[in-house]
XYZ file of C-alpha atoms in Angstrom:
747
model
C -2.622 -141.163 -132.966
C -3.949 -138.059 -131.775
C -3.673 -135.071 -133.372
C -2.890 -132.547 -130.711
C -3.180 -129.879 -129.370
C 8.088 -114.518 -138.415
C 10.423 -114.477 -135.930
C 13.929 -113.725 -135.777
C 14.211 -113.619 -132.190
C 11.272 -113.102 -129.842
C 7.835 -111.995 -130.059
C 5.496 -110.928 -127.111
C 1.887 -111.552 -127.589
C -0.141 -108.623 -125.835
C -2.675 -109.001 -123.517
C -6.059 -108.332 -125.260
C -9.307 -107.918 -123.442
C -8.030 -106.444 -120.201
C -9.871 -103.209 -120.816
C -12.996 -104.700 -121.348
C -12.836 -106.887 -118.308
C -10.982 -104.557 -115.963
C -13.880 -103.715 -113.943
C -14.434 -107.299 -112.991
C -13.107 -108.367 -109.568
C -10.161 -110.577 -110.307
C -9.864 -114.395 -109.063
C -7.626 -116.884 -109.250
C -7.983 -119.924 -111.615
C -8.488 -123.398 -110.118
C -8.484 -126.641 -111.450
C -12.277 -127.158 -110.834
C -12.950 -123.913 -112.651
C -10.629 -124.696 -115.661
C -12.764 -127.996 -116.449
C -16.255 -126.500 -114.910
C -19.132 -124.857 -116.855
C -19.718 -122.565 -118.597
C -16.426 -123.198 -120.424
C -13.847 -120.279 -119.990
C -13.495 -120.091 -123.549
C -17.029 -118.931 -123.908
C -19.715 -120.701 -126.067
C -18.346 -123.594 -128.245
C -19.525 -123.655 -131.753
C -18.753 -126.395 -134.251
C -19.993 -127.613 -137.529
C -20.548 -124.305 -138.877
C -22.186 -124.299 -142.482
C -23.955 -122.042 -144.884
C -27.366 -122.966 -146.211
C -27.542 -123.806 -149.731
C -29.112 -120.253 -150.436
C -26.747 -118.544 -148.145
C -29.830 -117.084 -145.682
C -28.616 -119.062 -142.750
C -25.511 -120.382 -140.996
C -26.297 -123.492 -139.097
C -24.154 -124.791 -136.270
C -23.858 -127.103 -133.367
C -23.666 -125.207 -130.023
C -22.793 -126.698 -126.837
C -25.298 -126.004 -123.894
C -24.065 -123.564 -121.330
C -24.933 -126.026 -118.375
C -23.569 -129.211 -120.237
C -20.887 -128.285 -122.548
C -20.266 -131.558 -123.970
C -23.875 -131.843 -125.398
C -24.759 -129.930 -128.610
C -27.830 -128.766 -130.038
C -28.550 -127.583 -133.713
C -28.987 -124.000 -134.210
C -29.262 -121.418 -137.007
C -28.006 -117.904 -137.306
C -29.716 -115.501 -139.871
C -26.836 -113.901 -142.177
C -28.893 -110.710 -142.670
C -30.125 -110.037 -139.274
C -27.794 -112.097 -137.010
C -30.777 -113.510 -135.118
C -30.283 -117.129 -133.866
C -32.494 -119.743 -132.784
C -32.363 -123.331 -131.986
C -33.665 -125.661 -134.755
C -33.288 -129.071 -133.006
C -32.992 -129.682 -129.053
C -31.131 -132.913 -128.678
C -32.725 -133.437 -125.081
C -36.370 -132.979 -126.437
C -35.906 -134.756 -129.588
C -33.457 -137.511 -128.443
C -34.392 -140.956 -126.988
C -31.234 -141.241 -124.801
C -30.551 -144.599 -126.255
C -26.984 -145.893 -126.072
C -25.066 -145.757 -129.276
C -23.903 -148.888 -131.116
C -20.224 -150.022 -130.461
C -19.741 -149.064 -134.203
C -20.751 -145.482 -133.627
C -18.781 -145.208 -130.433
C -15.700 -146.228 -132.216
C -16.368 -143.867 -135.080
C -16.758 -141.106 -132.735
C -13.521 -142.144 -130.731
C -11.702 -141.844 -134.058
C -13.015 -138.286 -134.466
C -11.878 -137.572 -130.836
C -15.608 -136.661 -129.850
C -16.196 -139.936 -127.872
C -17.244 -137.899 -124.795
C -19.655 -135.517 -126.762
C -23.455 -135.943 -126.650
C -26.390 -134.912 -128.487
C -26.034 -133.835 -132.160
C -22.488 -134.243 -133.547
C -23.321 -133.860 -137.214
C -25.819 -133.148 -139.769
C -26.504 -132.701 -143.488
C -28.246 -129.986 -145.480
C -30.551 -131.013 -148.183
C -29.580 -129.408 -151.443
C -32.945 -127.372 -151.660
C -32.267 -125.796 -148.446
C -35.818 -126.737 -146.798
C -34.537 -129.758 -144.593
C -31.666 -130.988 -142.593
C -30.708 -134.607 -141.924
C -29.926 -135.100 -138.216
C -28.625 -138.230 -136.551
C -29.249 -138.571 -132.807
C -28.864 -141.342 -130.491
C -28.635 -143.918 -133.220
C -31.604 -142.959 -135.290
C -32.047 -140.261 -138.126
C -34.529 -137.488 -138.029
C -35.427 -134.693 -140.847
C -35.762 -131.243 -139.417
C -37.374 -128.379 -141.178
C -36.519 -124.598 -140.603
C -39.711 -123.984 -138.804
C -38.700 -126.210 -135.963
C -40.640 -129.382 -136.979
C -38.713 -132.743 -136.672
C -39.724 -136.030 -138.151
C -38.312 -139.253 -137.180
C -37.110 -141.273 -140.209
C -35.686 -144.549 -138.450
C -36.444 -146.531 -135.372
C -34.404 -149.439 -135.191
C -32.580 -151.308 -132.443
C -29.433 -151.286 -134.776
C -27.859 -147.718 -135.254
C -27.405 -146.034 -138.719
C -23.815 -145.055 -139.687
C -22.606 -142.586 -142.261
C -25.936 -141.077 -143.115
C -26.110 -138.411 -145.958
C -28.382 -136.835 -148.328
C -27.570 -137.463 -152.136
C -26.347 -134.458 -154.099
C -29.734 -133.736 -155.858
C -31.490 -134.287 -152.643
C -33.434 -137.359 -154.161
C -32.283 -139.928 -151.306
C -31.000 -140.306 -147.934
C -28.439 -143.079 -147.550
C -27.039 -144.998 -144.459
C -25.152 -147.981 -143.322
C -26.860 -150.488 -140.911
C -25.266 -153.683 -139.741
C -22.740 -153.554 -142.283
C -25.186 -152.922 -145.182
C -25.740 -149.912 -147.394
C -29.627 -148.615 -147.399
C -31.088 -146.172 -149.574
C -34.417 -144.175 -149.135
C -36.150 -141.681 -151.099
C -36.058 -138.418 -148.916
C -38.561 -138.044 -146.469
C -40.722 -141.330 -147.474
C -38.939 -143.826 -145.166
C -39.274 -146.685 -147.459
C -35.679 -147.839 -147.426
C -34.058 -150.261 -149.729
C -30.997 -152.423 -148.679
C -28.734 -152.188 -151.954
C -25.749 -154.433 -150.800
C -25.557 -157.948 -149.399
C -23.341 -160.264 -147.679
C -22.449 -158.529 -144.727
C -20.998 -160.729 -141.831
C -18.808 -160.424 -138.856
C -15.917 -159.678 -141.075
C -17.635 -158.243 -144.176
C -19.169 -154.787 -144.415
C -20.168 -152.150 -147.024
C -20.034 -148.600 -146.971
C -17.858 -148.048 -144.067
C -14.243 -147.032 -143.908
C -11.917 -149.536 -142.322
C -10.051 -148.723 -139.092
C -6.878 -147.367 -140.466
C -8.659 -145.081 -142.896
C -10.833 -143.776 -140.051
C -7.851 -143.385 -137.494
C -4.848 -142.417 -139.797
C -5.969 -141.556 -143.277
C -8.550 -139.092 -142.457
C -11.291 -140.756 -144.628
C -14.500 -141.189 -142.452
C -16.718 -142.811 -144.805
C -16.986 -145.708 -147.404
C -19.371 -144.663 -149.975
C -19.599 -141.552 -152.399
C -22.637 -140.362 -154.366
C -22.067 -139.093 -157.770
C -23.468 -135.651 -158.878
C -27.054 -136.150 -160.106
C -27.477 -139.108 -157.891
C -26.851 -141.655 -160.698
C -24.102 -143.684 -159.175
C -22.780 -144.668 -155.611
C -19.287 -145.624 -155.303
C -19.268 -148.207 -152.396
C -16.556 -149.833 -150.315
C -16.557 -153.397 -149.481
C -14.270 -154.320 -146.499
C -13.204 -158.012 -145.763
C -11.424 -157.972 -142.517
C -11.075 -161.706 -142.013
C -7.299 -161.509 -142.918
C -6.800 -158.879 -140.057
C -5.526 -160.342 -136.770
C -7.805 -160.493 -133.635
C -6.801 -158.587 -130.575
C -8.681 -159.479 -127.300
C -8.836 -155.969 -125.854
C -10.328 -155.687 -122.204
C -12.244 -152.630 -121.582
C -11.887 -152.340 -117.752
C -14.738 -150.280 -116.254
C -15.567 -149.263 -112.617
C -18.431 -151.812 -112.329
C -17.006 -154.498 -114.668
C -14.816 -155.662 -117.582
C -15.919 -156.173 -121.113
C -13.734 -158.023 -123.518
C -13.828 -156.920 -127.164
C -12.264 -159.137 -129.820
C -11.214 -156.366 -132.267
C -9.843 -156.809 -135.678
C -6.676 -154.655 -135.347
C -3.945 -154.294 -138.140
C -0.684 -154.173 -136.048
C 2.422 -153.020 -138.245
C 3.759 -155.904 -140.167
C 0.596 -157.698 -140.251
C -2.248 -158.251 -143.036
C -4.678 -155.193 -143.465
C -8.294 -155.439 -144.593
C -9.046 -156.577 -148.010
C -10.711 -153.249 -149.530
C -12.573 -153.544 -152.996
C -14.577 -150.593 -154.471
C -17.813 -151.069 -156.420
C -19.905 -148.761 -158.511
C -23.666 -149.281 -158.500
C -27.060 -147.434 -159.042
C -29.052 -146.238 -156.367
C -31.458 -149.194 -156.381
C -28.268 -151.550 -156.289
C -28.496 -152.464 -159.877
C -25.574 -152.428 -162.501
C -23.079 -153.276 -160.008
C -19.371 -153.255 -161.394
C -16.077 -153.818 -159.509
C -13.401 -150.947 -159.976
C -10.174 -152.153 -161.082
C -7.716 -151.275 -158.337
C -4.951 -153.204 -159.838
C -3.304 -156.497 -159.334
C -1.856 -156.054 -155.921
C -4.598 -156.421 -153.183
C -2.130 -155.084 -150.387
C -2.820 -151.319 -151.149
C -4.813 -148.455 -149.495
C -7.971 -146.974 -150.959
C -6.873 -143.485 -149.772
C -9.653 -141.226 -151.303
C -12.541 -141.354 -153.890
C -14.006 -138.422 -155.838
C -16.469 -137.803 -158.704
C -15.975 -135.491 -161.755
C -18.178 -132.423 -162.126
C -20.444 -134.285 -164.249
C -20.377 -137.731 -162.480
C -19.229 -139.427 -165.777
C -15.685 -140.113 -164.253
C -14.620 -141.540 -160.877
C -11.213 -140.664 -159.551
C -9.517 -143.218 -157.034
C -6.302 -142.249 -155.101
C -4.414 -145.768 -154.601
C -1.520 -145.613 -152.175
C 0.963 -148.569 -151.978
C 1.572 -150.402 -148.823
C 4.898 -148.621 -148.379
C 3.118 -145.250 -148.854
C 5.935 -144.354 -151.326
C 3.615 -144.105 -154.226
C 0.312 -142.514 -154.898
C -1.684 -143.176 -158.094
C -4.646 -141.165 -159.241
C -6.858 -143.553 -161.268
C -9.226 -142.448 -163.686
C -12.400 -144.965 -163.580
C -15.326 -145.605 -166.179
C -18.294 -146.133 -163.900
C -20.065 -148.198 -166.267
C -17.334 -150.768 -166.601
C -15.114 -150.213 -163.577
C -12.033 -150.036 -165.976
C -9.395 -147.887 -164.982
C -6.125 -146.238 -165.932
C -3.396 -144.412 -164.059
C -3.977 -140.549 -164.774
C -0.673 -139.381 -162.782
C 1.376 -140.531 -159.775
C 3.062 -139.073 -156.792
C 6.337 -140.604 -155.635
C 8.092 -139.915 -152.619
C 11.984 -139.282 -152.459
C 14.530 -141.612 -150.706
C 13.881 -142.014 -146.970
C 10.537 -140.351 -147.220
C 6.745 -140.884 -147.699
C 3.738 -139.610 -149.400
C 1.221 -137.524 -147.154
C -2.583 -137.549 -148.057
C -4.676 -134.540 -148.480
C -8.404 -133.490 -148.970
C -7.371 -130.544 -151.231
C -8.614 -131.983 -154.497
C -11.367 -130.424 -156.808
C -12.572 -131.772 -160.019
C -13.467 -128.574 -162.301
C -16.503 -128.443 -164.743
C -13.915 -127.918 -167.678
C -12.258 -131.329 -166.851
C -9.199 -130.271 -165.210
C -8.336 -130.901 -161.496
C -6.935 -128.897 -158.470
C -4.403 -131.105 -156.741
C -2.327 -130.526 -153.623
C 1.395 -132.237 -153.741
C 4.690 -131.993 -151.931
C 6.607 -132.727 -154.888
C 8.642 -129.400 -154.359
C 9.512 -130.201 -150.809
C 6.612 -128.095 -149.437
C 2.821 -128.513 -149.611
C 1.398 -126.707 -152.612
C -1.478 -126.519 -155.065
C -1.442 -127.358 -158.770
C -3.707 -127.007 -161.688
C -3.616 -130.427 -163.575
C -4.684 -129.638 -167.135
C -4.115 -131.496 -170.517
C -1.672 -133.831 -168.671
C 0.519 -131.223 -167.130
C 0.745 -129.610 -163.634
C 1.049 -125.891 -163.343
C 2.015 -124.758 -159.717
C -0.488 -122.244 -158.373
C 1.578 -121.482 -155.276
C 5.125 -122.067 -154.222
C 7.897 -121.254 -151.796
C 9.074 -122.370 -148.446
C 5.900 -122.563 -146.815
C 2.833 -124.905 -146.577
C -0.788 -124.804 -148.002
C -2.754 -126.335 -145.218
C -6.019 -126.925 -147.231
C -8.225 -125.998 -150.142
C -11.257 -123.940 -148.644
C -13.411 -123.144 -151.886
C -13.261 -122.909 -155.466
C -15.169 -120.136 -157.469
C -15.218 -121.739 -160.996
C -17.020 -118.802 -162.504
C -13.991 -116.511 -161.504
C -11.413 -119.254 -161.700
C -10.393 -118.341 -158.073
C -9.335 -120.541 -155.078
C -9.351 -119.946 -151.586
C -6.856 -121.754 -149.256
C -5.323 -121.646 -145.791
C -1.601 -121.493 -145.333
C 1.410 -120.510 -143.248
C 3.023 -118.174 -145.831
C 4.493 -115.584 -143.526
C 5.209 -117.404 -140.299
C 4.865 -121.152 -139.318
C 3.028 -120.057 -135.923
C 0.069 -118.525 -137.864
C -2.443 -119.663 -140.337
C -3.961 -117.113 -142.762
C -6.713 -117.333 -145.587
C -5.539 -116.570 -149.201
C -6.920 -116.404 -152.722
C -5.198 -117.155 -156.068
C -6.538 -116.993 -159.405
C -5.797 -120.085 -161.667
C -5.048 -117.787 -164.641
C -2.193 -115.942 -162.370
C -0.390 -118.448 -160.502
C 1.551 -117.304 -157.428
C -0.103 -113.937 -157.124
C -1.731 -114.266 -153.806
C -4.104 -112.059 -151.772
C -4.284 -112.498 -148.076
C -7.966 -112.274 -146.761
C -7.817 -112.715 -143.022
C -5.950 -110.606 -140.407
C -2.377 -111.380 -139.197
C -1.784 -111.695 -135.578
C -4.414 -114.615 -135.547
C -4.500 -118.280 -136.699
C -7.441 -118.445 -138.898
C -9.656 -121.401 -140.145
C -12.367 -120.770 -142.771
C -15.119 -122.681 -144.666
C -17.156 -121.601 -147.647
C -20.443 -122.481 -149.340
C -20.243 -124.684 -152.434
C -20.402 -121.636 -154.869
C -17.446 -119.947 -152.823
C -19.572 -116.908 -152.364
C -19.173 -116.185 -148.594
C -16.661 -117.248 -145.863
C -17.000 -118.594 -142.258
C -13.971 -117.542 -140.706
C -12.836 -118.986 -137.446
C -9.794 -117.342 -135.422
C -8.047 -117.242 -132.294
C -4.764 -116.061 -130.829
C -3.145 -116.969 -127.418
C -4.835 -114.155 -125.434
C -8.137 -114.490 -127.147
C -10.619 -117.346 -127.459
C -12.285 -118.218 -130.727
C -14.110 -115.730 -132.705
C -16.166 -116.737 -135.789
C -17.540 -114.282 -138.560
C -19.394 -114.414 -141.655
C -17.525 -112.503 -144.489
C -17.654 -111.690 -148.220
C -14.779 -113.093 -150.318
C -12.556 -110.045 -149.865
C -12.723 -110.751 -146.275
C -14.867 -107.949 -145.180
C -16.988 -108.913 -142.264
C -20.761 -109.246 -142.645
C -21.689 -110.147 -139.304
C -20.301 -111.772 -136.088
C -21.430 -115.490 -135.504
C -19.514 -115.413 -132.318
C -17.763 -112.140 -131.389
C -16.717 -113.624 -127.915
C -15.348 -110.377 -126.541
C -13.923 -111.091 -122.945
C -16.402 -108.398 -121.492
C -17.590 -108.362 -117.939
C -20.000 -111.198 -118.513
C -17.453 -113.353 -120.316
C -16.673 -116.651 -118.420
C -12.948 -115.570 -118.597
C -13.455 -112.287 -117.239
C -12.683 -112.796 -113.558
C -9.309 -114.310 -114.451
C -8.114 -111.819 -117.070
C -6.065 -109.743 -114.637
C -3.745 -112.609 -114.018
C -3.300 -113.770 -117.794
C 0.443 -113.811 -118.648
C 1.440 -113.148 -122.077
C 2.776 -115.923 -124.389
C 6.454 -115.528 -125.878
C 7.269 -117.150 -129.043
C 11.002 -117.611 -130.076
C 13.426 -119.688 -132.003
C 16.224 -122.042 -130.999
C 18.659 -124.003 -133.270
C 18.987 -127.862 -133.649
C 22.212 -129.677 -133.961
C 21.918 -129.442 -137.824
C 21.208 -125.951 -137.962
C 17.284 -126.190 -138.422
C 15.320 -123.493 -136.696
C 12.778 -124.738 -134.208
C 10.089 -122.746 -132.850
C 9.027 -122.486 -129.188
C 6.592 -120.694 -126.973
C 6.809 -119.959 -123.465
C 4.674 -118.340 -120.632
C 6.335 -117.404 -117.327
C 5.000 -116.130 -114.146
C 5.321 -112.582 -113.018
C 9.188 -112.503 -112.435
C 10.719 -111.514 -109.378
C 14.229 -110.539 -109.488
C 16.871 -113.103 -108.421
C 14.097 -115.819 -108.098
C 14.179 -119.092 -110.190
C 11.220 -121.059 -111.194
C 10.427 -124.833 -112.009
C 9.488 -125.573 -115.622
C 6.346 -127.449 -116.784
C 7.833 -128.590 -120.264
C 5.140 -130.055 -122.392
C 5.578 -131.795 -125.939
C 3.873 -133.939 -128.517
C 6.743 -134.306 -130.760
C 5.113 -136.606 -133.367
C 4.368 -136.092 -137.040
C 1.174 -134.474 -138.459
C 0.886 -132.245 -135.512
C 2.108 -128.712 -134.605
C 1.850 -127.327 -130.816
C 3.603 -124.031 -131.183
C 1.078 -121.968 -132.783
C -0.533 -118.436 -131.985
C -3.978 -119.743 -130.831
C -6.038 -120.208 -127.919
C -5.041 -123.070 -125.811
C -7.480 -122.490 -122.876
C -7.165 -121.712 -119.194
C -4.892 -124.774 -118.303
C -1.320 -123.363 -119.375
C -2.319 -120.137 -117.670
C -3.517 -122.147 -114.187
C -0.126 -124.067 -114.400
C 1.796 -120.813 -114.512
C -0.171 -119.354 -111.719
C 1.005 -122.274 -109.775
C 4.334 -121.060 -110.025
C 5.900 -123.051 -113.383
C 7.326 -121.826 -116.333
C 5.181 -123.149 -119.125
C 7.380 -124.404 -122.212
C 6.901 -126.234 -125.695
C 9.131 -126.536 -128.567
C 8.154 -128.238 -131.893
C 10.992 -130.516 -132.901
C 12.052 -131.825 -136.384
C 9.410 -134.419 -137.363
C 6.396 -132.376 -136.580
C 4.179 -130.800 -139.239
C 3.576 -127.672 -141.309
C 7.607 -127.035 -141.931
C 8.058 -129.078 -145.150
C 9.183 -132.474 -145.915
C 12.861 -132.278 -144.965
C 11.793 -130.952 -141.660
C 9.271 -133.952 -141.202
C 11.281 -136.821 -142.874
C 14.206 -136.623 -140.244
C 12.241 -139.313 -138.238
C 12.193 -141.887 -141.302
C 12.756 -145.215 -139.722
C 14.207 -143.531 -136.753
C 11.277 -142.545 -134.339
C 12.669 -141.215 -130.998
C 15.825 -139.956 -132.388
C 15.778 -136.357 -133.460
C 12.725 -135.408 -131.593
C 14.704 -136.282 -128.313
C 17.871 -134.398 -129.347
C 15.509 -131.312 -130.114
C 13.700 -131.182 -127.053
C 16.824 -131.713 -125.218
C 18.078 -128.369 -127.080
C 14.878 -126.691 -125.469
C 16.177 -127.919 -122.324
C 19.616 -126.381 -122.971
C 17.756 -123.225 -124.011
C 15.912 -123.271 -120.631
C 18.931 -123.705 -118.307
C 20.364 -120.637 -119.731
C 17.450 -118.367 -118.731
C 18.486 -116.506 -115.601
C 14.853 -117.269 -114.161
C 14.845 -121.084 -114.593
C 15.931 -123.385 -111.936
C 17.801 -125.920 -113.861
C 17.242 -128.600 -111.251
C 13.173 -128.426 -111.545
C 12.649 -128.988 -115.139
C 9.694 -131.360 -115.749
C 8.486 -133.119 -118.779
C 5.061 -134.081 -119.784
C 3.309 -135.850 -122.822
C 0.329 -137.492 -124.091
C 0.185 -140.500 -126.661
C 3.329 -139.826 -128.960
C 4.114 -137.095 -126.171
C 3.968 -139.743 -123.462
C 6.290 -142.264 -125.767
C 8.646 -138.955 -125.808
C 8.646 -138.758 -122.153
C 9.908 -142.259 -122.158
C 12.489 -141.561 -124.488
C 13.524 -138.513 -122.887
C 14.082 -140.113 -119.568
C 16.005 -143.131 -121.246
C 18.539 -140.771 -122.635
C 19.145 -138.795 -119.905
C 19.749 -139.003 -116.156
C 19.169 -136.237 -113.766
C 18.111 -133.808 -116.640
C 14.486 -133.664 -115.515
C 13.051 -133.403 -111.981
C 10.411 -135.834 -113.081
C 8.311 -136.991 -116.146
C 4.843 -137.862 -117.109
C 3.730 -140.336 -119.698
C 0.148 -140.394 -120.631
C -1.176 -143.376 -122.922
C 2.567 -143.813 -124.205
C 3.233 -145.989 -127.113
C 5.939 -148.054 -125.793
C 6.057 -150.957 -128.565
C 5.586 -149.714 -132.185
C 4.606 -153.257 -133.228
C 1.544 -152.758 -131.280
C 0.624 -150.018 -133.291
C -1.391 -149.872 -136.653
C -0.151 -150.389 -140.115
C -0.819 -147.184 -141.907
C 0.578 -144.830 -139.173
C 3.574 -146.937 -138.069
C 4.773 -148.219 -141.318
C 4.656 -144.849 -143.049
C 7.428 -143.593 -140.661
C 9.015 -146.712 -139.394
C 8.811 -149.202 -142.406
C 7.642 -152.948 -142.230
C 8.834 -154.354 -138.951
C 9.165 -157.737 -140.759
C 11.896 -155.911 -142.888
C 13.541 -153.479 -140.483
C 13.120 -155.002 -136.923
C 16.257 -153.334 -135.478
C 14.731 -150.070 -136.459
C 11.608 -150.985 -134.402
C 13.604 -152.330 -131.560
C 15.765 -148.980 -131.201
C 12.563 -146.824 -131.791
C 10.376 -148.716 -129.003
C 10.559 -147.537 -125.149
C 10.949 -150.916 -124.003
C 14.781 -151.871 -124.833
C 16.148 -149.313 -122.662
C 13.485 -148.718 -120.093
C 15.990 -149.837 -117.475
C 17.727 -146.836 -117.817
C 15.038 -144.804 -116.430
C 16.229 -143.442 -112.983
C 14.293 -140.109 -112.749
C 10.678 -140.078 -111.042
C 8.172 -141.073 -113.494
C 4.278 -141.061 -113.288
C 2.194 -143.408 -115.785
C -1.305 -142.590 -116.952
C -3.601 -144.513 -118.967
C -7.286 -145.175 -119.716
C -8.306 -148.933 -119.358
C -10.463 -148.837 -122.293
C -8.100 -147.207 -124.880
C -8.602 -148.794 -128.240
C -6.067 -146.387 -129.784
C -2.961 -146.978 -127.600
C -3.954 -150.010 -125.999
C -3.250 -150.585 -122.479
C -0.537 -153.267 -123.449
C 1.798 -150.586 -124.076
C 1.759 -149.357 -120.538
C 1.304 -152.982 -118.897
C 4.418 -153.994 -120.558
C 6.488 -151.148 -119.479
C 5.245 -151.591 -115.839
C 5.881 -155.341 -115.982
C 9.600 -154.733 -117.292
C 10.347 -152.010 -114.767
C 8.827 -153.943 -111.751
C 10.967 -156.844 -112.778
C 13.968 -154.619 -112.662
C 12.806 -153.093 -109.424
C 12.649 -149.827 -110.948
C 10.279 -147.272 -108.898
C 7.629 -145.535 -110.787
C 4.015 -144.103 -110.016
C 0.784 -144.964 -112.029
C -2.884 -143.657 -112.262
C -5.256 -145.730 -114.225
C -8.843 -144.651 -115.568
C -11.464 -147.295 -115.573
C -13.620 -147.222 -118.581
C -11.940 -144.351 -120.125
C -10.467 -144.421 -123.873
C -7.482 -142.560 -125.301
C -8.739 -138.936 -124.569
C -9.622 -139.799 -120.815
C -12.552 -137.288 -121.248
C -14.788 -136.418 -118.455
C -11.991 -136.442 -115.539
C -9.648 -133.891 -116.741
C -9.397 -132.097 -113.504
C -8.387 -135.306 -111.758
C -5.793 -136.015 -114.378
C -4.176 -132.723 -113.955
C -4.672 -132.877 -110.160
C -2.848 -136.078 -110.155
C 0.018 -134.918 -112.324
C 0.649 -131.656 -110.665
C 0.595 -133.051 -107.192
C 3.269 -135.601 -108.535
C 5.476 -132.827 -110.227
C 5.097 -130.666 -107.063
C 6.462 -133.132 -104.825
C 9.621 -133.388 -106.881
C 10.222 -129.489 -107.457
C 9.010 -128.441 -103.783
C 5.779 -126.912 -104.444
C 2.840 -127.565 -102.087
C -0.154 -129.693 -103.031
C -2.916 -128.642 -105.229
C -6.178 -127.637 -104.001
C -8.362 -128.300 -106.988
C -10.760 -125.725 -105.781
C -8.675 -123.109 -104.717
C -5.067 -121.856 -105.016
C -2.193 -124.280 -104.093
C 0.167 -121.457 -102.802
C -2.300 -120.630 -99.761
């Protein structure tokens, strides 16, 4: 399922950048410009990393004339000078990616990206491993690029070993290891087939568990922990990918809720494949391999084992020589709850561990030492992630929403002084950060509603060393011609039926006295996501407001970053409190003197599309129209790890699934509905929408539909058409004129 997109009362976010851009002739945003090039947000950077010696920051930068294609660049941390290291167009072959790599990219939500999408530094800082167009290349800092592989089959999950001795990758289900730079590869696993693979994460691990790989090097390059996956128990789903020029049928192993998962085993072996031992994961094969870690010395393997119900998470301590294991500690959920996974783990040199847990009801960091947990952070707020550990100083760096749920800041805390936090980043922005392995420098990425992403290099106190992307909205910035029309984003709170505080954000047109406006109410509403955040959301909301709509979002109970009680409200009851809370948002809107209560529309994508259907089923005449993009309509069609986490096993609680689905009460939908779906969606498969269409057709219920041939869940590459279709549909039902994608709808 996609992971989407302080207050007592109201906060207005100021309009920054107007002064810098005020001398630019103002223009009106158009759909063509929102989705055109160069991007309105300015340069797009991703994958920022410090070189091992700290002298360079490497990154993937989108080409100005082709914002979906990325090249590898480097910025000198002393001078700020930047240069391209690898030109994806010059080096790449343009070969089509394997189906396996396409699906991995889809799991990462980068299915529409081209060029270089990942890379890996060698620990000596002299070379960089670059996957491109299905093969592997080794780049040096002087711009030279050497091709390492040239095979018809693509290489997956490539990496350089911790000591820099080897490069490893998966090809056709087998794990290969080669000395770095020599090209003499060795296949170290055997037995791959149509259902068996080594070294890759199974579908639910990639899609739902946030685990992207299936093998892990130990420090010192002594061992490899390697996953073996047997998909033979998993049911086959025939998925048609309907394209503009034909249809391909994929027989996909898909573990739908209540059906068998893949059998996952873990082995430890040496770099040449010798000394292979199987890790004892316990007698029950129906478990999840959640995470795998090595100790700082490489003498101990730590394995996170999650039960099928996701109510227990065991940390196994494994001897890599024998594969024997013992339970070091466990996390257990409360009643009507589940265990969330995290990447905030670190094995320290002294043998103790840094661990993230929601045992207090909120996500916090703990120091596990000598069999005991010491809380390093606590309170009614959430630690989002562990960013870095300075073991010499005993200091942790982490992101959290300590002061307000709508912003994220970077903090530090010393292990020896729990709960004495130092805020490092500037309030008023939502910040993310990364560090080098020694936690000596910071790369900070930040944005707010009225300013696109900025990136800078800082010392550990937060003092900026140099801008990596200042991205000031000056006269040369792509957004400068439209800044004069930028409307402020307002944040505030409303109260749910049980007294829970809910946060909303709103953007209004320039209000005229006595005039009322239609509402574009967007929602996601599902777990593991948060929409109401003080961050840049692009030109699209501003464009929608410029068409005459009030733009509105509220985060209902069940969404992320508000604690377990807030999230657990959907347990075995999806489509319940989320709907009630969104309707509280509608009640709030109706009380605003500038809102036309008869012209409130609702729109959502994926879980949000499901929410649109549930909202229309529970109301009549409340919404002028609703749009559901790629909606889940039947939760038994969705995968095990996601669905059972919240809904339980459908074989045990069928009534809960029937009530949560969007099919049983679809005959209650009487308000205008537009359904949109990509015809090659392998996440929320098209069967969800086709079942609903058939049921509504049989009941002679009117609806409209737009289908996108060859498009997956993100429907990438045709965003302007998606929103043209949506807005023209909504405009017909609220009395606004048709949209001209290249001009102003109000002309």
